[in-house]
């Protein structure tokens, strides 16, 4: 009995020691909100719904614009997918302004981009202030510029706040209640509870989604106000039919699908043979597209590359020869694989799909120095 009592005491002490050594689940940050942008490509209903169900994500903040010339090409699609999955919608603008006039111009541009992308009025349209332009500006100038930006945004019916780094709060600008990025988690926890949100990591990964994500914990309802999420089962509309004759035409329609070429087809920067060729797809590969164009005598499919740029491949001759098979109205979250051919390398394959060769190697349990062989299948996404 004495030995049993002693053993129990030792076990209890050991478990207590483990509980202190391991990270506390009670004090762990909540993955309330996720950032998405062209860096993550087109996000589907399934991507967002999985985040909601398995990770507790309830809000998304999507990049809509940058400066006065860049509109994020994934914003409209991603916001629609997030809405369908039942998430609260928000947006952000990556700031480049250095003057009050510049801030107002960027705010007008951001509002137009947000409206075009379908960001609902009353949602948050934040200003992301972390660029070298602001680093070289004075505290007073940054504070005045941010105020000017938010005033224009608020006048348009959106709410606004400042996203910036923790080291810039009170040093580079005044931030009353903001959205603050500061990590690692164990040194920043509980530091920003007086703000709307704390972004506690930038390398979160979600099963089935591409790339790393910034995730935040919310401290109030600022990013979830004025909306009533209503998730719905995704329904893909039936597309209009392409022209059946060989007569040249110029039209397009939204359609998602998978194209599998029966011969090598060029990847182009636009829907036409006059655009630059930046690569090719070969027999045995596949491409997930989101739009179809009929330009002249060819039918083209558009897809968003992993770098956030749209590219195009010819599906065939309008009303004539097909360059492969395609399945429309399919679930577009299928994985992409590549079959290694003679002469391929991690660099050439990664360059083709516009991802890092280090990511490509890691996705397949290899290093960039590992050997790959013709006929081997590599996981791309």
mmCIF file of C-alpha atoms in Angstrom:
data_model
loop_
_atom_site.group_PDB
_atom_site.id
_atom_site.type_symbol
_atom_site.label_atom_id
_atom_site.label_comp_id
_atom_site.label_asym_id
_atom_site.label_seq_id
_atom_site.Cartn_x
_atom_site.Cartn_y
_atom_site.Cartn_z
ATOM 1 C CA UNK A 1 0.000 0.000 0.000
ATOM 2 C CA UNK A 2 2.798 2.397 0.775
ATOM 3 C CA UNK A 3 4.389 1.694 -2.628
ATOM 4 C CA UNK A 4 1.053 2.225 -4.412
ATOM 5 C CA UNK A 5 0.523 5.515 -2.589
ATOM 6 C CA UNK A 6 4.016 6.652 -3.497
ATOM 7 C CA UNK A 7 3.492 5.663 -7.127
ATOM 8 C CA UNK A 8 0.260 7.628 -7.347
ATOM 9 C CA UNK A 9 1.980 10.639 -5.837
ATOM 10 C CA UNK A 10 4.756 10.418 -8.434
ATOM 11 C CA UNK A 11 2.260 10.115 -11.298
ATOM 12 C CA UNK A 12 0.297 13.142 -10.093
ATOM 13 C CA UNK A 13 3.511 15.151 -9.763
ATOM 14 C CA UNK A 14 4.591 14.086 -13.263
ATOM 15 C CA UNK A 15 1.250 15.080 -14.809
ATOM 16 C CA UNK A 16 1.384 18.405 -12.998
ATOM 17 C CA UNK A 17 4.841 19.032 -14.383
ATOM 18 C CA UNK A 18 3.608 18.262 -17.914
ATOM 19 C CA UNK A 19 0.667 20.631 -17.505
ATOM 20 C CA UNK A 20 3.052 23.463 -16.702
ATOM 21 C CA UNK A 21 5.471 22.560 -19.478
ATOM 22 C CA UNK A 22 2.892 22.332 -22.280
ATOM 23 C CA UNK A 23 1.146 25.380 -23.808
ATOM 24 C CA UNK A 24 -2.121 26.101 -22.075
ATOM 25 C CA UNK A 25 -5.174 25.482 -24.243
ATOM 26 C CA UNK A 26 -7.225 27.757 -22.012
ATOM 27 C CA UNK A 27 -4.950 30.703 -22.704
ATOM 28 C CA UNK A 28 -4.421 29.948 -26.399
ATOM 29 C CA UNK A 29 -5.433 32.689 -28.831
ATOM 30 C CA UNK A 30 -8.666 32.236 -30.754
ATOM 31 C CA UNK A 31 -8.476 31.912 -34.527
ATOM 32 C CA UNK A 32 -11.430 34.284 -34.955
ATOM 33 C CA UNK A 33 -10.464 36.008 -38.188
ATOM 34 C CA UNK A 34 -8.348 35.122 -41.236
ATOM 35 C CA UNK A 35 -6.757 37.367 -43.869
ATOM 36 C CA UNK A 36 -6.987 36.349 -47.510
ATOM 37 C CA UNK A 37 -5.551 37.885 -50.666
ATOM 38 C CA UNK A 38 -4.127 37.014 -54.070
ATOM 39 C CA UNK A 39 -1.318 35.241 -52.194
ATOM 40 C CA UNK A 40 -3.826 32.514 -51.360
ATOM 41 C CA UNK A 41 -5.454 32.361 -54.790
ATOM 42 C CA UNK A 42 -9.166 31.811 -55.286
ATOM 43 C CA UNK A 43 -10.769 30.609 -52.059
ATOM 44 C CA UNK A 44 -13.760 28.287 -52.379
ATOM 45 C CA UNK A 45 -16.842 27.785 -50.249
ATOM 46 C CA UNK A 46 -15.240 24.582 -48.976
ATOM 47 C CA UNK A 47 -12.024 26.366 -47.950
ATOM 48 C CA UNK A 48 -13.898 28.896 -45.819
ATOM 49 C CA UNK A 49 -16.444 26.433 -44.485
ATOM 50 C CA UNK A 50 -13.636 24.148 -43.309
ATOM 51 C CA UNK A 51 -12.047 27.102 -41.472
ATOM 52 C CA UNK A 52 -15.389 27.872 -39.833
ATOM 53 C CA UNK A 53 -16.169 24.321 -38.720
ATOM 54 C CA UNK A 54 -12.733 22.976 -37.822
ATOM 55 C CA UNK A 55 -10.811 26.071 -36.711
ATOM 56 C CA UNK A 56 -13.470 28.407 -35.339
ATOM 57 C CA UNK A 57 -12.884 31.175 -37.884
ATOM 58 C CA UNK A 58 -15.907 33.461 -37.989
ATOM 59 C CA UNK A 59 -14.691 36.490 -39.953
ATOM 60 C CA UNK A 60 -12.595 37.115 -43.048
ATOM 61 C CA UNK A 61 -10.731 40.270 -44.012
ATOM 62 C CA UNK A 62 -9.926 40.299 -47.733
ATOM 63 C CA UNK A 63 -7.418 42.543 -49.463
ATOM 64 C CA UNK A 64 -9.252 44.718 -51.990
ATOM 65 C CA UNK A 65 -6.649 47.220 -53.170
ATOM 66 C CA UNK A 66 -3.222 48.808 -52.837
ATOM 67 C CA UNK A 67 -2.070 52.349 -53.570
ATOM 68 C CA UNK A 68 -4.103 53.932 -56.363
ATOM 69 C CA UNK A 69 -3.540 51.398 -59.145
ATOM 70 C CA UNK A 70 -3.840 47.841 -57.810
ATOM 71 C CA UNK A 71 -7.103 45.969 -57.302
ATOM 72 C CA UNK A 72 -6.802 42.468 -55.849
ATOM 73 C CA UNK A 73 -8.138 40.112 -58.548
ATOM 74 C CA UNK A 74 -9.344 37.543 -56.014
ATOM 75 C CA UNK A 75 -11.418 39.938 -53.878
ATOM 76 C CA UNK A 76 -14.821 39.540 -55.529
ATOM 77 C CA UNK A 77 -14.623 35.755 -55.758
ATOM 78 C CA UNK A 78 -13.248 35.293 -52.249
ATOM 79 C CA UNK A 79 -15.786 37.561 -50.585
ATOM 80 C CA UNK A 80 -18.617 35.748 -52.358
ATOM 81 C CA UNK A 81 -17.243 32.373 -51.216
ATOM 82 C CA UNK A 82 -16.803 33.587 -47.632
ATOM 83 C CA UNK A 83 -20.337 34.975 -47.589
ATOM 84 C CA UNK A 84 -21.692 31.676 -48.856
ATOM 85 C CA UNK A 85 -19.832 29.821 -46.096
ATOM 86 C CA UNK A 86 -21.387 32.055 -43.442
ATOM 87 C CA UNK A 87 -18.444 34.263 -42.428
ATOM 88 C CA UNK A 88 -18.499 37.950 -41.529
ATOM 89 C CA UNK A 89 -16.996 39.994 -44.377
ATOM 90 C CA UNK A 90 -14.358 42.716 -44.098
ATOM 91 C CA UNK A 91 -11.738 44.268 -46.354
ATOM 92 C CA UNK A 92 -8.411 46.040 -46.181
ATOM 93 C CA UNK A 93 -6.373 48.395 -48.327
ATOM 94 C CA UNK A 94 -2.570 48.268 -48.390
ATOM 95 C CA UNK A 95 -1.515 51.895 -47.926
ATOM 96 C CA UNK A 96 1.213 53.678 -49.860
ATOM 97 C CA UNK A 97 0.223 57.264 -49.050
ATOM 98 C CA UNK A 98 2.576 59.860 -47.556
ATOM 99 C CA UNK A 99 0.334 62.939 -47.582
ATOM 100 C CA UNK A 100 -3.225 63.809 -46.621
ATOM 101 C CA UNK A 101 -4.117 64.330 -50.288
ATOM 102 C CA UNK A 102 -2.589 60.962 -51.160
ATOM 103 C CA UNK A 103 -4.477 59.273 -48.333
ATOM 104 C CA UNK A 104 -7.782 60.660 -49.567
ATOM 105 C CA UNK A 105 -7.040 59.552 -53.124
ATOM 106 C CA UNK A 106 -6.213 56.033 -51.940
ATOM 107 C CA UNK A 107 -9.356 55.964 -49.800
ATOM 108 C CA UNK A 108 -11.528 56.823 -52.799
ATOM 109 C CA UNK A 109 -9.775 54.123 -54.821
ATOM 110 C CA UNK A 110 -10.214 51.586 -51.995
ATOM 111 C CA UNK A 111 -13.919 52.389 -51.631
ATOM 112 C CA UNK A 112 -14.494 51.877 -55.354
ATOM 113 C CA UNK A 113 -12.584 48.570 -55.265
ATOM 114 C CA UNK A 114 -14.506 47.401 -52.195
ATOM 115 C CA UNK A 115 -17.858 48.243 -53.740
ATOM 116 C CA UNK A 116 -16.918 46.465 -56.970
ATOM 117 C CA UNK A 117 -15.818 43.385 -55.007
ATOM 118 C CA UNK A 118 -19.144 43.233 -53.152
ATOM 119 C CA UNK A 119 -17.976 44.263 -49.685
ATOM 120 C CA UNK A 120 -21.262 45.174 -47.941
ATOM 121 C CA UNK A 121 -21.789 48.721 -46.734
ATOM 122 C CA UNK A 122 -21.333 48.827 -42.964
ATOM 123 C CA UNK A 123 -18.472 46.333 -43.058
ATOM 124 C CA UNK A 124 -14.903 47.228 -42.065
ATOM 125 C CA UNK A 125 -12.523 48.599 -44.698
ATOM 126 C CA UNK A 126 -9.214 48.914 -42.825
ATOM 127 C CA UNK A 127 -6.048 50.712 -43.844
ATOM 128 C CA UNK A 128 -2.937 48.519 -43.711
ATOM 129 C CA UNK A 129 -0.102 50.849 -42.673
ATOM 130 C CA UNK A 130 3.265 49.081 -42.625
ATOM 131 C CA UNK A 131 5.103 50.044 -45.823
ATOM 132 C CA UNK A 132 8.440 51.822 -46.225
ATOM 133 C CA UNK A 133 6.553 54.973 -47.207
ATOM 134 C CA UNK A 134 5.108 55.242 -43.699
ATOM 135 C CA UNK A 135 8.350 54.129 -42.047
ATOM 136 C CA UNK A 136 10.029 57.203 -43.513
ATOM 137 C CA UNK A 137 7.182 59.522 -42.542
ATOM 138 C CA UNK A 138 6.860 61.431 -39.292
ATOM 139 C CA UNK A 139 4.533 60.427 -36.445
ATOM 140 C CA UNK A 140 2.376 63.509 -37.036
ATOM 141 C CA UNK A 141 2.151 62.930 -40.797
ATOM 142 C CA UNK A 142 1.186 59.276 -40.452
ATOM 143 C CA UNK A 143 -1.447 60.102 -37.848
ATOM 144 C CA UNK A 144 -2.980 62.838 -40.028
ATOM 145 C CA UNK A 145 -2.865 60.674 -43.159
ATOM 146 C CA UNK A 146 -4.577 57.732 -41.484
ATOM 147 C CA UNK A 147 -7.284 60.020 -40.142
ATOM 148 C CA UNK A 148 -7.896 61.426 -43.636
ATOM 149 C CA UNK A 149 -8.133 57.936 -45.138
ATOM 150 C CA UNK A 150 -10.624 56.722 -42.551
ATOM 151 C CA UNK A 151 -12.794 59.837 -42.876
ATOM 152 C CA UNK A 152 -13.298 59.224 -46.602
ATOM 153 C CA UNK A 153 -14.016 55.535 -46.040
ATOM 154 C CA UNK A 154 -16.517 56.271 -43.279
ATOM 155 C CA UNK A 155 -18.256 58.892 -45.396
ATOM 156 C CA UNK A 156 -18.828 56.161 -48.006
ATOM 157 C CA UNK A 157 -20.649 53.994 -45.453
ATOM 158 C CA UNK A 158 -17.869 51.638 -44.393
ATOM 159 C CA UNK A 159 -16.255 51.524 -40.975
ATOM 160 C CA UNK A 160 -12.496 51.778 -40.708
ATOM 161 C CA UNK A 161 -9.551 51.113 -38.456
ATOM 162 C CA UNK A 162 -5.754 50.949 -38.667
ATOM 163 C CA UNK A 163 -3.837 47.731 -39.150
ATOM 164 C CA UNK A 164 -0.167 48.041 -38.217
ATOM 165 C CA UNK A 165 2.675 46.413 -36.325
ATOM 166 C CA UNK A 166 2.824 46.537 -32.559
ATOM 167 C CA UNK A 167 6.214 48.290 -32.691
ATOM 168 C CA UNK A 168 4.639 51.155 -34.670
ATOM 169 C CA UNK A 169 1.823 51.850 -32.196
ATOM 170 C CA UNK A 170 2.659 55.089 -30.435
ATOM 171 C CA UNK A 171 6.005 55.421 -32.242
ATOM 172 C CA UNK A 172 5.119 55.813 -35.922
ATOM 173 C CA UNK A 173 1.508 56.879 -35.463
ATOM 174 C CA UNK A 174 -1.334 57.270 -33.001
ATOM 175 C CA UNK A 175 -3.619 54.230 -32.832
ATOM 176 C CA UNK A 176 -6.587 54.462 -30.505
ATOM 177 C CA UNK A 177 -8.332 51.128 -31.151
ATOM 178 C CA UNK A 178 -6.746 49.248 -33.995
ATOM 179 C CA UNK A 179 -5.961 45.853 -35.441
ATOM 180 C CA UNK A 180 -2.442 45.096 -34.273
ATOM 181 C CA UNK A 181 0.041 42.513 -35.577
ATOM 182 C CA UNK A 182 2.573 41.264 -33.052
ATOM 183 C CA UNK A 183 4.148 37.831 -32.697
ATOM 184 C CA UNK A 184 5.379 35.429 -31.532
ATOM 185 C CA UNK A 185 2.339 34.546 -29.511
ATOM 186 C CA UNK A 186 4.061 33.847 -26.192
ATOM 187 C CA UNK A 187 5.558 37.358 -25.962
ATOM 188 C CA UNK A 188 2.537 39.322 -27.179
ATOM 189 C CA UNK A 189 -0.454 37.636 -25.556
ATOM 190 C CA UNK A 190 -2.775 39.932 -23.570
ATOM 191 C CA UNK A 191 -0.933 43.034 -24.761
ATOM 192 C CA UNK A 192 -3.635 44.293 -27.153
ATOM 193 C CA UNK A 193 -6.918 43.558 -25.392
ATOM 194 C CA UNK A 194 -7.846 47.264 -25.542
ATOM 195 C CA UNK A 195 -7.822 47.097 -29.366
ATOM 196 C CA UNK A 196 -10.304 45.569 -31.803
ATOM 197 C CA UNK A 197 -8.088 42.644 -32.787
ATOM 198 C CA UNK A 198 -4.663 41.109 -32.414
ATOM 199 C CA UNK A 199 -2.992 39.307 -35.307
ATOM 200 C CA UNK A 200 -0.912 36.696 -33.523
ATOM 201 C CA UNK A 201 0.630 34.697 -36.359
ATOM 202 C CA UNK A 202 1.314 34.908 -40.081
ATOM 203 C CA UNK A 203 2.046 31.277 -40.906
ATOM 204 C CA UNK A 204 -1.222 29.516 -40.144
ATOM 205 C CA UNK A 205 -2.059 26.740 -42.596
ATOM 206 C CA UNK A 206 -5.465 25.227 -43.257
ATOM 207 C CA UNK A 207 -6.057 21.821 -44.783
ATOM 208 C CA UNK A 208 -7.177 22.202 -48.382
ATOM 209 C CA UNK A 209 -6.183 25.880 -48.660
ATOM 210 C CA UNK A 210 -3.102 27.290 -50.368
ATOM 211 C CA UNK A 211 -0.268 29.123 -48.654
ATOM 212 C CA UNK A 212 0.205 30.724 -45.251
ATOM 213 C CA UNK A 213 -2.486 32.839 -43.612
ATOM 214 C CA UNK A 214 -2.482 35.688 -41.103
ATOM 215 C CA UNK A 215 -4.932 34.948 -38.283
ATOM 216 C CA UNK A 216 -6.296 37.192 -35.553
ATOM 217 C CA UNK A 217 -8.121 37.100 -32.256
ATOM 218 C CA UNK A 218 -11.035 39.525 -31.888
ATOM 219 C CA UNK A 219 -11.629 41.472 -28.690
ATOM 220 C CA UNK A 220 -14.961 43.068 -29.579
ATOM 221 C CA UNK A 221 -17.631 42.964 -32.299
ATOM 222 C CA UNK A 222 -16.017 45.589 -34.536
ATOM 223 C CA UNK A 223 -15.292 43.071 -37.329
ATOM 224 C CA UNK A 224 -18.617 41.264 -36.898
ATOM 225 C CA UNK A 225 -21.081 44.147 -36.567
ATOM 226 C CA UNK A 226 -23.836 45.137 -39.023
ATOM 227 C CA UNK A 227 -24.011 41.710 -40.654
ATOM 228 C CA UNK A 228 -26.094 38.566 -40.262
ATOM 229 C CA UNK A 229 -24.227 35.647 -41.842
ATOM 230 C CA UNK A 230 -26.471 33.216 -43.694
ATOM 231 C CA UNK A 231 -24.524 30.202 -44.967
ATOM 232 C CA UNK A 232 -25.896 28.449 -48.013
ATOM 233 C CA UNK A 233 -25.096 25.333 -49.985
ATOM 234 C CA UNK A 234 -22.984 26.292 -53.028
ATOM 235 C CA UNK A 235 -24.812 26.158 -56.332
ATOM 236 C CA UNK A 236 -22.945 26.551 -59.608
ATOM 237 C CA UNK A 237 -25.100 28.336 -62.219
ATOM 238 C CA UNK A 238 -25.580 26.639 -65.571
ATOM 239 C CA UNK A 239 -23.410 28.536 -68.068
ATOM 240 C CA UNK A 240 -24.578 29.743 -71.437
ATOM 241 C CA UNK A 241 -23.405 27.563 -74.295
ATOM 242 C CA UNK A 242 -20.457 28.547 -76.498
ATOM 243 C CA UNK A 243 -21.012 29.221 -80.175
ATOM 244 C CA UNK A 244 -21.429 26.098 -82.302
ATOM 245 C CA UNK A 245 -20.270 27.440 -85.642
ATOM 246 C CA UNK A 246 -16.861 28.366 -86.974
ATOM 247 C CA UNK A 247 -17.911 31.988 -87.294
ATOM 248 C CA UNK A 248 -15.606 34.294 -85.326
ATOM 249 C CA UNK A 249 -17.243 35.700 -82.208
ATOM 250 C CA UNK A 250 -16.343 37.694 -79.128
ATOM 251 C CA UNK A 251 -18.109 36.718 -75.932
ATOM 252 C CA UNK A 252 -17.461 35.215 -72.510
ATOM 253 C CA UNK A 253 -19.217 33.573 -69.593
ATOM 254 C CA UNK A 254 -18.459 32.540 -66.029
ATOM 255 C CA UNK A 255 -17.835 28.824 -65.713
ATOM 256 C CA UNK A 256 -15.736 26.724 -63.371
ATOM 257 C CA UNK A 257 -14.246 23.464 -64.520
ATOM 258 C CA UNK A 258 -11.201 21.304 -65.113
ATOM 259 C CA UNK A 259 -9.448 21.137 -68.487
ATOM 260 C CA UNK A 260 -7.211 18.162 -69.337
ATOM 261 C CA UNK A 261 -5.252 18.761 -72.564
ATOM 262 C CA UNK A 262 -4.806 15.973 -75.089
ATOM 263 C CA UNK A 263 -1.747 17.765 -76.500
ATOM 264 C CA UNK A 264 0.662 20.427 -75.293
ATOM 265 C CA UNK A 265 -1.060 23.832 -75.038
ATOM 266 C CA UNK A 266 0.604 27.170 -74.393
ATOM 267 C CA UNK A 267 -0.083 29.264 -71.296
ATOM 268 C CA UNK A 268 -0.616 32.880 -72.340
ATOM 269 C CA UNK A 269 -0.981 36.209 -70.571
ATOM 270 C CA UNK A 270 -4.203 37.001 -72.436
ATOM 271 C CA UNK A 271 -7.016 35.318 -74.350
ATOM 272 C CA UNK A 272 -5.395 35.382 -77.778
ATOM 273 C CA UNK A 273 -2.472 34.009 -79.761
ATOM 274 C CA UNK A 274 -0.916 37.476 -79.841
ATOM 275 C CA UNK A 275 -0.245 37.410 -76.121
ATOM 276 C CA UNK A 276 3.055 36.209 -74.687
ATOM 277 C CA UNK A 277 3.509 32.516 -73.940
ATOM 278 C CA UNK A 278 4.777 31.942 -70.391
ATOM 279 C CA UNK A 279 4.717 28.163 -70.253
ATOM 280 C CA UNK A 280 2.666 25.153 -71.287
ATOM 281 C CA UNK A 281 0.462 22.321 -70.100
ATOM 282 C CA UNK A 282 1.058 18.823 -71.437
ATOM 283 C CA UNK A 283 -1.027 15.668 -71.752
ATOM 284 C CA UNK A 284 -1.685 14.179 -68.347
ATOM 285 C CA UNK A 285 -1.812 17.551 -66.574
ATOM 286 C CA UNK A 286 -4.908 19.561 -65.701
ATOM 287 C CA UNK A 287 -5.873 23.159 -65.027
ATOM 288 C CA UNK A 288 -8.788 24.464 -62.958
ATOM 289 C CA UNK A 289 -10.412 27.441 -64.710
ATOM 290 C CA UNK A 290 -12.977 30.022 -63.619
ATOM 291 C CA UNK A 291 -14.008 31.747 -66.860
ATOM 292 C CA UNK A 292 -14.362 30.934 -70.562
ATOM 293 C CA UNK A 293 -13.786 33.359 -73.426
ATOM 294 C CA UNK A 294 -14.532 33.035 -77.136
ATOM 295 C CA UNK A 295 -12.092 35.290 -78.958
ATOM 296 C CA UNK A 296 -11.995 35.102 -82.727
ATOM 297 C CA UNK A 297 -11.824 31.464 -83.739
ATOM 298 C CA UNK A 298 -10.552 30.081 -80.416
ATOM 299 C CA UNK A 299 -12.130 29.208 -77.078
ATOM 300 C CA UNK A 300 -10.004 30.153 -74.052
ATOM 301 C CA UNK A 301 -10.083 29.233 -70.375
ATOM 302 C CA UNK A 302 -8.894 31.646 -67.697
ATOM 303 C CA UNK A 303 -7.340 30.598 -64.413
ATOM 304 C CA UNK A 304 -5.684 32.379 -61.512
ATOM 305 C CA UNK A 305 -2.069 31.362 -61.095
ATOM 306 C CA UNK A 306 -0.543 30.847 -57.664
ATOM 307 C CA UNK A 307 1.137 34.242 -57.969
ATOM 308 C CA UNK A 308 -2.250 35.957 -58.250
ATOM 309 C CA UNK A 309 -2.060 36.689 -62.009
ATOM 310 C CA UNK A 310 -4.606 35.527 -64.562
ATOM 311 C CA UNK A 311 -3.360 33.214 -67.306
ATOM 312 C CA UNK A 312 -5.129 31.622 -70.264
ATOM 313 C CA UNK A 313 -5.031 28.366 -72.245
ATOM 314 C CA UNK A 314 -6.813 27.502 -75.498
ATOM 315 C CA UNK A 315 -9.536 24.873 -75.086
ATOM 316 C CA UNK A 316 -9.867 24.437 -78.826
ATOM 317 C CA UNK A 317 -11.203 25.935 -82.040
ATOM 318 C CA UNK A 318 -14.596 27.618 -81.800
ATOM 319 C CA UNK A 319 -17.018 25.043 -83.210
ATOM 320 C CA UNK A 320 -14.141 22.812 -84.294
ATOM 321 C CA UNK A 321 -11.256 20.792 -82.885
ATOM 322 C CA UNK A 322 -10.977 20.405 -79.127
ATOM 323 C CA UNK A 323 -7.527 20.446 -77.529
ATOM 324 C CA UNK A 324 -8.578 18.209 -74.653
ATOM 325 C CA UNK A 325 -11.461 17.305 -72.361
ATOM 326 C CA UNK A 326 -13.148 19.528 -69.840
ATOM 327 C CA UNK A 327 -15.577 18.961 -67.018
ATOM 328 C CA UNK A 328 -17.613 22.023 -66.101
ATOM 329 C CA UNK A 329 -19.544 22.699 -62.912
ATOM 330 C CA UNK A 330 -17.151 20.530 -60.900
ATOM 331 C CA UNK A 331 -15.895 21.141 -57.392
ATOM 332 C CA UNK A 332 -12.827 23.283 -58.005
ATOM 333 C CA UNK A 333 -10.995 22.478 -54.810
ATOM 334 C CA UNK A 334 -9.479 19.321 -56.322
ATOM 335 C CA UNK A 335 -5.760 18.935 -55.789
ATOM 336 C CA UNK A 336 -3.264 19.591 -58.570
ATOM 337 C CA UNK A 337 -0.523 17.091 -59.376
ATOM 338 C CA UNK A 338 2.311 17.149 -61.887
ATOM 339 C CA UNK A 339 3.920 14.164 -63.598
ATOM 340 C CA UNK A 340 7.689 14.615 -63.804
ATOM 341 C CA UNK A 341 9.173 14.539 -67.301
ATOM 342 C CA UNK A 342 12.778 14.051 -68.414
ATOM 343 C CA UNK A 343 14.807 17.200 -67.836
ATOM 344 C CA UNK A 344 12.503 18.573 -65.112
ATOM 345 C CA UNK A 345 13.823 20.023 -61.872
ATOM 346 C CA UNK A 346 12.220 21.481 -58.766
ATOM 347 C CA UNK A 347 13.084 24.918 -60.127
ATOM 348 C CA UNK A 348 11.484 24.390 -63.558
ATOM 349 C CA UNK A 349 8.311 22.836 -62.132
ATOM 350 C CA UNK A 350 7.962 25.494 -59.417
ATOM 351 C CA UNK A 351 8.517 28.212 -62.021
ATOM 352 C CA UNK A 352 5.790 26.702 -64.197
ATOM 353 C CA UNK A 353 3.253 26.851 -61.375
ATOM 354 C CA UNK A 354 4.682 30.091 -59.911
ATOM 355 C CA UNK A 355 5.336 28.731 -56.443
ATOM 356 C CA UNK A 356 8.509 28.481 -54.394
ATOM 357 C CA UNK A 357 10.639 25.442 -55.184
ATOM 358 C CA UNK A 358 11.167 25.079 -51.433
ATOM 359 C CA UNK A 359 7.369 24.872 -50.954
ATOM 360 C CA UNK A 360 7.087 22.379 -53.810
ATOM 361 C CA UNK A 361 9.765 20.160 -52.312
ATOM 362 C CA UNK A 362 8.307 20.387 -48.802
ATOM 363 C CA UNK A 363 4.799 19.565 -50.097
ATOM 364 C CA UNK A 364 6.209 16.265 -51.284
ATOM 365 C CA UNK A 365 8.328 15.450 -48.239
ATOM 366 C CA UNK A 366 11.563 16.307 -50.021
ATOM 367 C CA UNK A 367 14.281 18.937 -50.046
ATOM 368 C CA UNK A 368 15.355 20.874 -53.134
ATOM 369 C CA UNK A 369 18.380 18.581 -53.307
ATOM 370 C CA UNK A 370 16.271 15.413 -53.543
ATOM 371 C CA UNK A 371 16.202 13.458 -56.806
ATOM 372 C CA UNK A 372 13.001 13.331 -58.850
ATOM 373 C CA UNK A 373 12.361 10.836 -61.613
ATOM 374 C CA UNK A 374 10.352 10.833 -64.883
ATOM 375 C CA UNK A 375 6.873 9.449 -64.236
ATOM 376 C CA UNK A 376 6.880 10.506 -60.562
ATOM 377 C CA UNK A 377 3.767 12.396 -59.462
ATOM 378 C CA UNK A 378 4.361 15.589 -57.440
ATOM 379 C CA UNK A 379 1.714 17.313 -55.353
ATOM 380 C CA UNK A 380 1.427 20.985 -56.353
ATOM 381 C CA UNK A 381 -1.577 22.139 -54.376
#
